[in-house]
Amino acid sequence: MPPAQFSHIDLRCPLFIPGNRRDMLGKAGRYSPSAYIPDMEDSVPTANKEEARAITGEALPYLFELGKAVVPRVNSLETGLTEGDLEAVVGRHIVGISIGKVRSAGDIALVDGMLSELEVDRGIKVGTVGILPWLERASAIVNAFEICNASERVRWVAFGAEDYSADMGISRAVDVEGGNMGTVDEYGEASLLYARSTVAVAARAADVQALDTPYVKFRDPDGLRSEAGLARRLGYSGKFAIHPAQVEVIEEIFSPTDAEIERARRVLEVARVAELEGRGSVSLDGEMVDAPVVARARNVLARANIDLDD
C-alpha cells in the first residue's frame, strides 16, 4: 500500500508555473488548482536552469502554506540535472516530484534511490515523497505498466503528448492549422489514441491516477473542454493546466454533475434493496442494475468526495 502521506491526494487539475518566474510563483494564491507544479524542466530555458532551481526552492514554503499539494517538476535523468534539482526541493513542503521522459522501471528505481538518500539526510520518513513520472517516449508507452508499478512512490502518472509526438516523428493538429491530421470520431487525434489509452489502462491496472497531457491552446476553452472530456472517457482522473484560465474548465469536466451524482445514489439504493431481498440484479429506468453498474456508481460518488455511507 502507498504511504499515507500521499495516497489520498487527488491531482485532478495541477497548474504548471515556470520555476524561473518569481513573480508568477508569488501570484499562485490567486488561483485554485488541485496542486501546484513549479516547473524546472520544459518551461525554463536551458540558460536559466540554475536560476529556476534556486527560485523554486525559495518558493516552496509559500506554496505549501497555500494548502495545496506541491509537486515540483525536475529535469529528466538524461539531462544530468535531476540530482541537483531534487536536492533543491526535497523536504516537508512537497508531496512528490514530477519527472519527465521516463523510459523504464529502471529510471524509477534510480529516482527512488535518490529520494531515499535525501529523505534520510533530511530526517524525513523514507517513502514520504511521491513520484509523478511522465510517459512521453515510445519506450515508456511500451513499458507503461512496469513504470506505473515500479515503486510505491508512483501514485500518479502523466501522458505527455508533445514529447511523445516528437519522439515518434509525427505532427500534431496544432502544427498544421486547418490541416487534416486524422481523427477517430470523437476520440481526438488518431496518432495519439493508442498511447493515450495505454497510459490510462496501465495506470488503472497499477492503481495510480492518470493525468492527461496539457492542452497547449490556452485561449481555446472549447477545445480544452473537448480534449478533457476525451481524457475522462478514456479513464483519466485529471488533466494538467498550463494557464490559470484552464483550471475551471478542467475541474468541471472531471467532477461529476449533479445528475450523475443523483443517479449514482439511486443505483446504490435500488441495489441495496435488491440485496436485502436476495436478488443479484434489479432494474432502474429500464436498465439492469448489477455489480458493474453498482461499481460505476460508487466510482462517481468517490470522484465527488461523497461518503458512500451518507
Coordinates of N, CA, C and O in Angstrom, one line a residue, residues 28-125:
A28 N 0.6 32.7 -7.1 CA -0.1 31.4 -7.1 C -1.3 31.3 -6.2 O -2.3 30.6 -6.5
G29 N -1.4 32.1 -5.2 CA -2.5 32.1 -4.3 C -3.8 32.7 -4.9 O -4.9 32.5 -4.3
R30 N -3.6 33.3 -6.0 CA -4.8 33.9 -6.7 C -5.7 32.8 -7.4 O -6.8 33.0 -7.8
Y31 N -5.1 31.6 -7.6 CA -5.7 30.6 -8.3 C -6.0 29.4 -7.4 O -5.5 29.3 -6.3
S32 N -6.9 28.5 -7.9 CA -7.3 27.4 -7.0 C -7.3 26.0 -7.8 O -8.3 25.4 -7.9
P33 N -6.1 25.6 -8.2 CA -6.0 24.3 -8.8 C -5.9 23.2 -7.7 O -5.9 23.6 -6.5
S34 N -5.9 22.0 -8.1 CA -5.7 20.9 -7.1 C -4.3 20.8 -6.6 O -4.1 20.3 -5.5
A35 N -3.3 21.3 -7.4 CA -1.9 21.2 -7.0 C -1.1 22.2 -7.8 O -1.6 22.7 -8.8
Y36 N 0.0 22.6 -7.2 CA 1.0 23.5 -7.9 C 2.1 22.6 -8.5 O 2.7 21.8 -7.7
I37 N 2.5 22.9 -9.7 CA 3.7 22.2 -10.3 C 4.7 23.3 -10.7 O 4.7 23.8 -11.8
P38 N 5.5 23.7 -9.7 CA 6.6 24.7 -10.1 C 7.6 23.9 -11.1 O 8.1 22.8 -10.7
D39 N 7.8 24.4 -12.3 CA 8.4 23.6 -13.3 C 9.8 24.1 -13.5 O 10.1 25.2 -13.9
M40 N 10.8 23.2 -13.4 CA 12.2 23.4 -13.7 C 12.6 22.8 -15.0 O 13.8 22.9 -15.4
E41 N 11.7 22.2 -15.7 CA 12.0 21.5 -16.9 C 11.7 22.3 -18.2 O 12.3 23.3 -18.5
D42 N 10.6 21.9 -18.9 CA 10.4 22.4 -20.2 C 10.0 23.9 -20.3 O 10.3 24.5 -21.3
S43 N 9.4 24.4 -19.3 CA 9.1 25.9 -19.3 C 10.2 26.8 -19.0 O 10.0 28.0 -18.9
V44 N 11.4 26.2 -18.7 CA 12.6 27.0 -18.4 C 13.7 26.9 -19.4 O 14.1 25.8 -19.8
P45 N 14.1 28.0 -20.0 CA 15.2 27.9 -21.0 C 16.5 27.3 -20.3 O 16.7 27.4 -19.1
T46 N 17.3 26.6 -21.2 CA 18.5 26.0 -20.7 C 19.4 26.9 -19.9 O 19.9 26.5 -18.8
A47 N 19.5 28.1 -20.3 CA 20.4 29.1 -19.6 C 19.9 29.5 -18.3 O 20.7 30.0 -17.5
N48 N 18.6 29.2 -18.0 CA 18.0 29.6 -16.7 C 17.8 28.5 -15.7 O 17.1 28.6 -14.7
K49 N 18.3 27.3 -16.0 CA 18.0 26.1 -15.2 C 18.5 26.3 -13.7 O 17.8 26.0 -12.8
E50 N 19.7 26.8 -13.5 CA 20.2 27.0 -12.2 C 19.4 28.1 -11.4 O 19.1 27.9 -10.3
E51 N 19.0 29.1 -12.1 CA 18.2 30.2 -11.5 C 16.8 29.6 -11.1 O 16.3 29.9 -10.0
A52 N 16.2 28.8 -12.0 CA 14.9 28.2 -11.7 C 15.0 27.3 -10.5 O 14.1 27.2 -9.6
R53 N 16.1 26.5 -10.3 CA 16.3 25.7 -9.2 C 16.3 26.5 -7.9 O 15.6 26.1 -6.9
A54 N 17.0 27.6 -7.9 CA 17.1 28.4 -6.7 C 15.7 29.1 -6.4 O 15.3 29.1 -5.2
I55 N 15.1 29.6 -7.4 CA 13.8 30.3 -7.2 C 12.7 29.4 -6.8 O 11.9 29.7 -5.9
T56 N 12.7 28.2 -7.4 CA 11.7 27.2 -7.0 C 11.9 26.8 -5.5 O 10.9 26.7 -4.8
G57 N 13.1 26.5 -5.1 CA 13.4 26.1 -3.8 C 12.9 27.2 -2.8 O 12.4 26.9 -1.7
E58 N 13.2 28.4 -3.1 CA 12.7 29.5 -2.2 C 11.2 29.7 -2.1 O 10.7 30.1 -1.1
A59 N 10.5 29.3 -3.2 CA 9.1 29.5 -3.3 C 8.3 28.4 -2.6 O 7.1 28.5 -2.3
L60 N 8.9 27.2 -2.3 CA 8.2 26.1 -1.8 C 7.5 26.4 -0.4 O 6.3 25.9 -0.3
P61 N 8.1 27.0 0.5 CA 7.4 27.3 1.8 C 6.1 28.1 1.5 O 5.0 27.8 2.2
Y62 N 6.1 29.1 0.7 CA 4.9 29.9 0.3 C 3.9 29.0 -0.3 O 2.7 29.1 0.1
L63 N 4.2 28.2 -1.3 CA 3.3 27.4 -2.0 C 2.7 26.4 -1.0 O 1.4 26.1 -1.0
F64 N 3.5 25.8 -0.1 CA 3.0 24.9 0.9 C 1.9 25.5 1.8 O 0.9 24.9 2.1
E65 N 2.1 26.8 2.2 CA 1.2 27.4 3.0 C -0.2 27.7 2.4 O -1.1 28.0 3.1
L66 N -0.2 27.6 1.1 CA -1.5 27.9 0.4 C -2.5 26.7 0.5 O -3.6 26.8 0.1
G67 N -2.0 25.6 1.1 CA -2.8 24.5 1.4 C -3.1 23.5 0.2 O -4.0 22.7 0.3
K68 N -2.4 23.6 -0.8 CA -2.5 22.7 -2.0 C -1.3 21.8 -2.1 O -0.2 22.2 -1.5
A69 N -1.4 20.7 -2.7 CA -0.3 19.8 -2.9 C 0.7 20.5 -3.8 O 0.4 21.2 -4.7
V70 N 2.0 20.3 -3.5 CA 3.1 20.9 -4.3 C 3.9 19.8 -4.8 O 4.4 18.9 -4.1
V71 N 4.1 19.7 -6.2 CA 4.8 18.7 -6.8 C 5.8 19.3 -7.9 O 5.4 19.4 -9.1
P72 N 6.9 19.7 -7.5 CA 7.9 20.3 -8.4 C 8.2 19.3 -9.6 O 8.4 18.1 -9.3
R73 N 8.4 19.9 -10.8 CA 8.9 19.0 -11.9 C 10.3 19.3 -12.1 O 10.8 20.4 -12.3
V74 N 11.1 18.2 -11.9 CA 12.6 18.3 -12.1 C 13.0 17.9 -13.5 O 12.2 17.3 -14.3
N75 N 14.2 18.2 -13.9 CA 14.7 17.8 -15.2 C 14.9 16.3 -15.3 O 15.2 15.6 -14.3
S76 N 14.8 15.8 -16.5 CA 14.9 14.3 -16.7 C 16.3 13.8 -16.4 O 17.3 14.6 -16.4
L77 N 16.4 12.5 -16.3 CA 17.6 11.9 -16.0 C 18.7 12.1 -17.1 O 19.9 12.2 -16.8
E78 N 18.2 12.2 -18.3 CA 19.1 12.3 -19.4 C 19.8 13.7 -19.4 O 20.8 13.8 -20.1
T79 N 19.4 14.6 -18.7 CA 20.0 16.0 -18.7 C 21.1 16.0 -17.7 O 22.0 17.0 -17.8
G80 N 21.2 15.1 -16.7 CA 22.2 15.2 -15.7 C 21.9 16.2 -14.6 O 22.7 16.4 -13.7
L81 N 20.7 16.8 -14.6 CA 20.3 17.8 -13.7 C 19.4 17.3 -12.6 O 19.1 18.0 -11.6
T82 N 19.0 16.1 -12.7 CA 18.0 15.6 -11.8 C 18.4 15.6 -10.3 O 17.7 16.1 -9.4
E83 N 19.6 15.1 -10.0 CA 20.0 15.0 -8.6 C 20.1 16.4 -8.0 O 19.7 16.6 -6.9
G84 N 20.6 17.4 -8.7 CA 20.7 18.7 -8.2 C 19.4 19.3 -8.0 O 19.1 20.0 -7.0
D85 N 18.4 19.1 -8.9 CA 17.1 19.6 -8.7 C 16.4 19.0 -7.5 O 15.8 19.7 -6.7
L86 N 16.6 17.7 -7.3 CA 16.0 17.0 -6.1 C 16.6 17.6 -4.8 O 15.8 17.8 -3.8
E87 N 17.9 17.8 -4.8 CA 18.5 18.4 -3.6 C 17.9 19.8 -3.3 O 17.8 20.1 -2.1
A88 N 17.4 20.5 -4.3 CA 16.9 21.8 -4.1 C 15.5 21.8 -3.5 O 15.0 22.8 -2.9
V89 N 14.7 20.7 -3.8 CA 13.3 20.7 -3.5 C 12.8 19.7 -2.5 O 11.7 19.9 -1.8
V90 N 13.5 18.6 -2.3 CA 13.0 17.6 -1.3 C 13.0 18.1 0.1 O 14.0 18.6 0.6
G91 N 11.9 18.0 0.7 CA 11.7 18.4 2.1 C 10.2 18.3 2.5 O 9.4 17.8 1.7
R92 N 9.8 18.9 3.6 CA 8.5 18.8 4.1 C 7.5 19.6 3.3 O 6.3 19.4 3.5
H93 N 7.9 20.4 2.4 CA 6.9 21.3 1.7 C 6.3 20.7 0.5 O 5.5 21.3 -0.2
I94 N 6.8 19.5 0.1 CA 6.3 18.9 -1.1 C 5.7 17.5 -0.8 O 6.1 16.9 0.1
V95 N 4.7 17.1 -1.7 CA 4.2 15.7 -1.5 C 4.8 14.8 -2.5 O 4.6 13.6 -2.4
G96 N 5.4 15.3 -3.5 CA 6.0 14.5 -4.6 C 6.8 15.3 -5.5 O 6.9 16.5 -5.4
I97 N 7.5 14.6 -6.5 CA 8.2 15.3 -7.5 C 7.7 14.7 -8.9 O 7.3 13.5 -8.9
S98 N 7.7 15.5 -9.9 CA 7.4 15.1 -11.2 C 8.6 15.0 -12.1 O 9.5 15.9 -11.9
I99 N 8.7 14.0 -12.9 CA 9.9 13.9 -13.7 C 9.6 13.4 -15.1 O 8.8 12.4 -15.3
G100 N 10.1 14.1 -16.1 CA 9.8 13.8 -17.5 C 10.7 12.8 -18.1 O 11.7 12.4 -17.6
K101 N 10.2 12.3 -19.3 CA 11.0 11.5 -20.2 C 11.5 10.2 -19.5 O 12.5 9.7 -19.8
V102 N 10.6 9.6 -18.6 CA 10.9 8.3 -18.0 C 10.7 7.3 -19.1 O 9.8 7.3 -19.9
R103 N 11.7 6.3 -19.2 CA 11.6 5.3 -20.2 C 11.3 3.9 -19.7 O 10.8 3.1 -20.4
S104 N 11.7 3.6 -18.4 CA 11.6 2.3 -17.9 C 11.4 2.3 -16.4 O 11.6 3.3 -15.7
A105 N 11.1 1.1 -15.9 CA 11.1 0.9 -14.4 C 12.4 1.2 -13.8 O 12.5 1.6 -12.6
G106 N 13.5 1.0 -14.5 CA 14.8 1.2 -14.0 C 15.0 2.7 -13.7 O 15.7 3.1 -12.8
D107 N 14.4 3.6 -14.6 CA 14.5 5.0 -14.3 C 13.9 5.4 -13.0 O 14.4 6.2 -12.2
I108 N 12.7 4.8 -12.7 CA 12.0 5.0 -11.5 C 12.9 4.5 -10.3 O 12.9 5.2 -9.2
A109 N 13.5 3.4 -10.4 CA 14.4 2.9 -9.4 C 15.5 3.9 -9.0 O 15.8 4.1 -7.9
L110 N 16.1 4.5 -10.1 CA 17.1 5.4 -9.8 C 16.6 6.6 -9.1 O 17.3 7.1 -8.1
V111 N 15.5 7.2 -9.5 CA 14.9 8.3 -8.8 C 14.5 8.0 -7.4 O 14.7 8.7 -6.4
D112 N 13.9 6.8 -7.2 CA 13.5 6.3 -5.9 C 14.8 6.3 -4.9 O 14.7 6.7 -3.8
G113 N 15.9 5.8 -5.4 CA 17.1 5.7 -4.6 C 17.6 7.1 -4.2 O 18.0 7.4 -3.1
M114 N 17.5 8.1 -5.2 CA 17.9 9.4 -4.9 C 17.1 10.0 -3.8 O 17.5 10.7 -2.9
L115 N 15.8 9.8 -3.9 CA 14.8 10.4 -2.9 C 15.1 9.8 -1.5 O 15.0 10.5 -0.5
S116 N 15.3 8.5 -1.5 CA 15.5 7.8 -0.2 C 16.8 8.4 0.5 O 16.7 8.7 1.7
E117 N 17.8 8.6 -0.2 CA 19.0 9.2 0.4 C 18.7 10.6 0.9 O 19.2 10.9 2.0
L118 N 18.0 11.4 0.2 CA 17.7 12.8 0.6 C 16.7 12.7 1.8 O 16.9 13.6 2.7
E119 N 15.8 11.8 1.8 CA 14.9 11.7 2.9 C 15.6 11.4 4.2 O 15.4 12.0 5.3
V120 N 16.5 10.4 4.1 CA 17.3 10.0 5.3 C 18.2 11.2 5.8 O 18.2 11.5 6.9
D121 N 18.8 11.9 4.8 CA 19.7 13.0 5.1 C 18.9 14.2 5.8 O 19.5 14.9 6.6
R122 N 17.6 14.3 5.5 CA 16.8 15.5 6.0 C 15.8 15.1 7.0 O 15.0 15.9 7.4
G123 N 16.0 13.9 7.5 CA 15.1 13.4 8.6 C 13.7 13.2 8.3 O 12.8 13.4 9.2
I124 N 13.4 12.9 7.0 CA 12.1 12.6 6.6 C 11.9 11.1 6.5 O 12.8 10.4 6.0
K125 N 10.7 10.6 6.8 CA 10.5 9.2 6.7 C 10.6 8.7 5.2 O 10.1 9.4 4.3

